Amino acid sequence: IRAEPLIEAVGLSAGYHGNPIINDIDLAVHAGEMVGLFGANGAGKTTTLLTLAGEISPLGGSVSLLGAPHPKSLFKAARQGLALLTDDRAVFPALTARDNLRLGQGTVGRAIEIFPELEEHLDRVTGLLSGGQQQMLSLGRILAAKPKVILADELSLGLAPLVVKRLLLALRAAADDGAAVLLVEQHVPLALAHADRACVLARGRIALEAPAAELREHPERVSDLYLSGS
Ligand code: ATP
């Protein structure tokens, strides 16, 4: 028997100003799972994550978090162990790396276990770190708090492939530790290399859901859906 999903959407529709952008989405992520959410620009990936996070209210359907109805606010969901990660880094550039880590819910030591390469930069001003180092700092701070549900939106925007791989491996490790990870990522092959399963959105609907292993063998099944338009 499979464990209950940590986050689940059933028949979910959502959008802006009452106009649906995503329609009738069924999506569940279980403890220990990392799921990639893909699709062309405008397909509705960010809207899906924001709705699962509680930032956008559903127009239809429902979201459950940890087996209970979603508290319908990101603030409350975060207190239950949900983390929403965006590409904006969310670090304080004028503070040192160490002070940025201290602002998190986890310990500095735990963040350094996740990204040991940050240790030598702990006393540097964060704004002087590279984009990749800042994103590792931001992710390390969040993962150190051991969130149960992680929704990650294009963390790797503008970062070098080697850094992207480090971020993906850290998310993979969090899933292996029991978190449910849902990941929007432009680098589809790289994400498929580490994910368990993938969903592809096209025009606000789930057009394909398959094990990542299957899509690694047939990447054209994903790319064809990007060409079908958003
Ligand atoms: P991208 O890769 O470009 O971020 P996406 O798949 O994440 O694409 P969304 O960001 O969810 O797609 O956007 C889907 C649609 O919703 C787009 O057509 C966009 O114009 C529209 N949209 C996004 N944010 C808003 C908003 N705040 N108000 C109105 N429409 C919005």
Tab-separated table of N, CA, C and O in Angstrom, residues 85-142:
chain	number	residue	atom	x	y	z
A	85	LEU	N	9.777	27.615	-3.213
A	85	LEU	CA	11.062	28.197	-3.607
A	85	LEU	C	10.930	28.810	-4.985
A	85	LEU	O	10.429	28.171	-5.910
A	86	THR	N	11.378	30.028	-5.113
A	86	THR	CA	11.296	30.698	-6.414
A	86	THR	C	12.697	31.080	-6.869
A	86	THR	O	13.667	30.890	-6.140
A	87	ASP	N	12.795	31.617	-8.064
A	87	ASP	CA	14.121	31.907	-8.615
A	87	ASP	C	14.688	33.231	-8.087
A	87	ASP	O	15.759	33.643	-8.479
A	88	ASP	N	13.980	33.891	-7.179
A	88	ASP	CA	14.436	35.228	-6.775
A	88	ASP	C	15.497	35.208	-5.671
A	88	ASP	O	15.877	36.240	-5.138
A	89	ARG	N	15.966	33.990	-5.320
A	89	ARG	CA	17.075	33.811	-4.354
A	89	ARG	C	16.667	34.114	-2.915
A	89	ARG	O	17.082	33.426	-2.011
A	90	ALA	N	15.891	35.183	-2.675
A	90	ALA	CA	15.392	35.461	-1.326
A	90	ALA	C	16.478	35.481	-0.266
A	90	ALA	O	16.325	34.939	0.822
A	91	VAL	N	17.627	36.080	-0.591
A	91	VAL	CA	18.661	36.277	0.426
A	91	VAL	C	18.826	37.771	0.669
A	91	VAL	O	18.453	38.593	-0.171
A	92	PHE	N	19.362	38.112	1.829
A	92	PHE	CA	19.625	39.518	2.134
A	92	PHE	C	21.057	39.822	1.717
A	92	PHE	O	22.012	39.347	2.356
A	93	PRO	N	21.247	40.598	0.650
A	93	PRO	CA	22.590	40.781	0.077
A	93	PRO	C	23.564	41.488	1.013
A	93	PRO	O	24.765	41.243	0.933
A	94	ALA	N	23.064	42.319	1.918
A	94	ALA	CA	23.976	43.088	2.777
A	94	ALA	C	24.464	42.269	3.976
A	94	ALA	O	25.422	42.644	4.641
A	95	LEU	N	23.805	41.147	4.255
A	95	LEU	CA	24.217	40.309	5.390
A	95	LEU	C	25.258	39.289	4.947
A	95	LEU	O	25.356	38.959	3.771
A	96	THR	N	25.995	38.754	5.896
A	96	THR	CA	26.913	37.662	5.554
A	96	THR	C	26.098	36.407	5.239
A	96	THR	O	24.919	36.291	5.597
A	97	ALA	N	26.773	35.461	4.593
A	97	ALA	CA	26.129	34.188	4.293
A	97	ALA	C	25.663	33.519	5.589
A	97	ALA	O	24.550	32.994	5.684
A	98	ARG	N	26.525	33.584	6.618
A	98	ARG	CA	26.178	32.951	7.901
A	98	ARG	C	24.906	33.562	8.492
A	98	ARG	O	24.016	32.850	8.961
A	99	ASP	N	24.811	34.896	8.452
A	99	ASP	CA	23.625	35.547	9.014
A	99	ASP	C	22.376	35.210	8.214
A	99	ASP	O	21.285	35.072	8.774
A	100	ASN	N	22.530	35.070	6.888
A	100	ASN	CA	21.382	34.627	6.090
A	100	ASN	C	20.925	33.248	6.541
A	100	ASN	O	19.720	32.992	6.664
A	101	LEU	N	21.878	32.358	6.804
A	101	LEU	CA	21.506	31.007	7.254
A	101	LEU	C	20.876	31.046	8.642
A	101	LEU	O	19.955	30.289	8.938
A	102	ARG	N	21.362	31.966	9.486
A	102	ARG	CA	20.811	32.069	10.846
A	102	ARG	C	19.353	32.510	10.835
A	102	ARG	O	18.624	32.266	11.798
A	103	LEU	N	18.956	33.214	9.767
A	103	LEU	CA	17.567	33.675	9.680
A	103	LEU	C	16.598	32.538	9.367
A	103	LEU	O	15.392	32.701	9.473
A	104	GLY	N	17.139	31.389	8.957
A	104	GLY	CA	16.268	30.261	8.611
A	104	GLY	C	15.799	29.513	9.842
A	104	GLY	O	16.197	29.818	10.968
A	105	GLN	N	14.937	28.518	9.601
A	105	GLN	CA	14.400	27.716	10.700
A	105	GLN	C	15.340	26.568	11.068
A	105	GLN	O	15.167	25.933	12.094
A	106	GLY	N	16.306	26.291	10.214
A	106	GLY	CA	17.236	25.199	10.494
A	106	GLY	C	18.550	25.741	11.044
A	106	GLY	O	18.684	26.939	11.282
A	107	THR	N	19.526	24.864	11.246
A	107	THR	CA	20.803	25.330	11.770
A	107	THR	C	21.775	25.604	10.617
A	107	THR	O	21.628	25.081	9.521
A	108	VAL	N	22.782	26.456	10.920
A	108	VAL	CA	23.827	26.756	9.935
A	108	VAL	C	24.564	25.463	9.588
A	108	VAL	O	24.856	25.172	8.425
A	109	GLY	N	24.829	24.656	10.605
A	109	GLY	CA	25.568	23.411	10.387
A	109	GLY	C	24.856	22.464	9.440
A	109	GLY	O	25.481	21.831	8.582
A	110	ARG	N	23.553	22.394	9.555
A	110	ARG	CA	22.772	21.512	8.680
A	110	ARG	C	22.838	22.023	7.222
A	110	ARG	O	22.979	21.246	6.287
A	111	ALA	N	22.762	23.337	7.044
A	111	ALA	CA	22.843	23.913	5.692
A	111	ALA	C	24.208	23.616	5.067
A	111	ALA	O	24.312	23.321	3.870
A	112	ILE	N	25.245	23.653	5.904
A	112	ILE	CA	26.597	23.385	5.394
A	112	ILE	C	26.781	21.897	5.075
A	112	ILE	O	27.526	21.533	4.180
A	113	GLU	N	26.068	21.050	5.810
A	113	GLU	CA	26.082	19.617	5.440
A	113	GLU	C	25.494	19.423	4.051
A	113	GLU	O	25.932	18.566	3.286
A	114	ILE	N	24.479	20.212	3.738
A	114	ILE	CA	23.810	20.083	2.437
A	114	ILE	C	24.681	20.682	1.325
A	114	ILE	O	24.828	20.089	0.261
A	115	PHE	N	25.263	21.846	1.578
A	115	PHE	CA	26.140	22.501	0.596
A	115	PHE	C	27.490	22.829	1.244
A	115	PHE	O	27.739	23.979	1.620
A	116	PRO	N	28.374	21.826	1.360
A	116	PRO	CA	29.673	22.052	2.017
A	116	PRO	C	30.494	23.144	1.329
A	116	PRO	O	31.312	23.803	1.983
A	117	GLU	N	30.256	23.365	0.045
A	117	GLU	CA	31.038	24.376	-0.666
A	117	GLU	C	30.757	25.792	-0.166
A	117	GLU	O	31.481	26.720	-0.514
A	118	LEU	N	29.704	25.959	0.651
A	118	LEU	CA	29.411	27.303	1.177
A	118	LEU	C	30.253	27.633	2.406
A	118	LEU	O	30.361	28.799	2.799
A	119	GLU	N	30.856	26.621	3.010
A	119	GLU	CA	31.507	26.842	4.303
A	119	GLU	C	32.578	27.941	4.243
A	119	GLU	O	32.624	28.818	5.101
A	120	GLU	N	33.389	27.904	3.199
A	120	GLU	CA	34.479	28.882	3.123
A	120	GLU	C	33.976	30.300	2.852
A	120	GLU	O	34.747	31.257	2.938
A	121	HIS	N	32.685	30.441	2.519
A	121	HIS	CA	32.137	31.766	2.210
A	121	HIS	C	31.248	32.309	3.321
A	121	HIS	O	30.629	33.363	3.166
A	122	LEU	N	31.172	31.594	4.452
A	122	LEU	CA	30.195	31.946	5.484
A	122	LEU	C	30.314	33.383	5.978
A	122	LEU	O	29.318	34.016	6.310
A	123	ASP	N	31.547	33.911	6.026
A	123	ASP	CA	31.708	35.253	6.579
A	123	ASP	C	31.790	36.332	5.510
A	123	ASP	O	32.071	37.492	5.808
A	124	ARG	N	31.496	35.936	4.275
A	124	ARG	CA	31.464	36.939	3.208
A	124	ARG	C	30.074	37.569	3.106
A	124	ARG	O	29.065	36.969	3.474
A	125	VAL	N	30.062	38.794	2.587
A	125	VAL	CA	28.786	39.470	2.352
A	125	VAL	C	28.079	38.765	1.191
A	125	VAL	O	28.675	38.514	0.140
A	126	THR	N	26.829	38.430	1.426
A	126	THR	CA	26.097	37.581	0.476
A	126	THR	C	26.014	38.188	-0.924
A	126	THR	O	26.117	37.483	-1.926
A	127	GLY	N	25.862	39.504	-0.986
A	127	GLY	CA	25.755	40.165	-2.290
A	127	GLY	C	26.999	40.008	-3.149
A	127	GLY	O	26.948	40.216	-4.363
A	128	LEU	N	28.114	39.633	-2.537
A	128	LEU	CA	29.355	39.457	-3.294
A	128	LEU	C	29.547	38.011	-3.759
A	128	LEU	O	30.481	37.709	-4.481
A	129	LEU	N	28.643	37.127	-3.337
A	129	LEU	CA	28.733	35.728	-3.798
A	129	LEU	C	28.184	35.624	-5.219
A	129	LEU	O	27.424	36.476	-5.671
A	130	SER	N	28.554	34.557	-5.902
A	130	SER	CA	28.027	34.336	-7.251
A	130	SER	C	26.540	33.990	-7.178
A	130	SER	O	26.016	33.639	-6.109
A	131	GLY	N	25.866	34.080	-8.309
A	131	GLY	CA	24.446	33.727	-8.361
A	131	GLY	C	24.204	32.305	-7.898
A	131	GLY	O	23.248	32.020	-7.175
A	132	GLY	N	25.085	31.399	-8.303
A	132	GLY	CA	24.946	29.997	-7.907
A	132	GLY	C	25.132	29.821	-6.406
A	132	GLY	O	24.377	29.082	-5.761
A	133	GLN	N	26.122	30.525	-5.853
A	133	GLN	CA	26.351	30.430	-4.405
A	133	GLN	C	25.151	31.001	-3.641
A	133	GLN	O	24.735	30.463	-2.612
A	134	GLN	N	24.588	32.090	-4.152
A	134	GLN	CA	23.423	32.680	-3.490
A	134	GLN	C	22.223	31.738	-3.553
A	134	GLN	O	21.462	31.626	-2.585
A	135	GLN	N	22.065	31.047	-4.672
A	135	GLN	CA	20.928	30.126	-4.773
A	135	GLN	C	21.138	28.917	-3.859
A	135	GLN	O	20.202	28.429	-3.233
A	136	MET	N	22.391	28.458	-3.743
A	136	MET	CA	22.680	27.362	-2.801
A	136	MET	C	22.407	27.801	-1.369
A	136	MET	O	21.882	27.033	-0.554
A	137	LEU	N	22.752	29.051	-1.073
A	137	LEU	CA	22.511	29.599	0.262
A	137	LEU	C	21.008	29.612	0.550
A	137	LEU	O	20.556	29.179	1.620
A	138	SER	N	20.264	30.100	-0.413
A	138	SER	CA	18.817	30.194	-0.263
A	138	SER	C	18.189	28.801	-0.098
A	138	SER	O	17.360	28.567	0.792
A	139	LEU	N	18.627	27.870	-0.948
A	139	LEU	CA	18.082	26.508	-0.869
A	139	LEU	C	18.557	25.802	0.403
A	139	LEU	O	17.783	25.106	1.068
A	140	GLY	N	19.833	26.001	0.743
A	140	GLY	CA	20.384	25.368	1.945
A	140	GLY	C	19.646	25.827	3.202
A	140	GLY	O	19.351	25.028	4.095
A	141	ARG	N	19.335	27.131	3.241
A	141	ARG	CA	18.618	27.674	4.394
A	141	ARG	C	17.251	27.010	4.529
A	141	ARG	O	16.819	26.657	5.631
A	142	ILE	N	16.577	26.828	3.397
A	142	ILE	CA	15.237	26.231	3.440
A	142	ILE	C	15.309	24.734	3.740
A	142	ILE	O	14.563	24.224	4.579
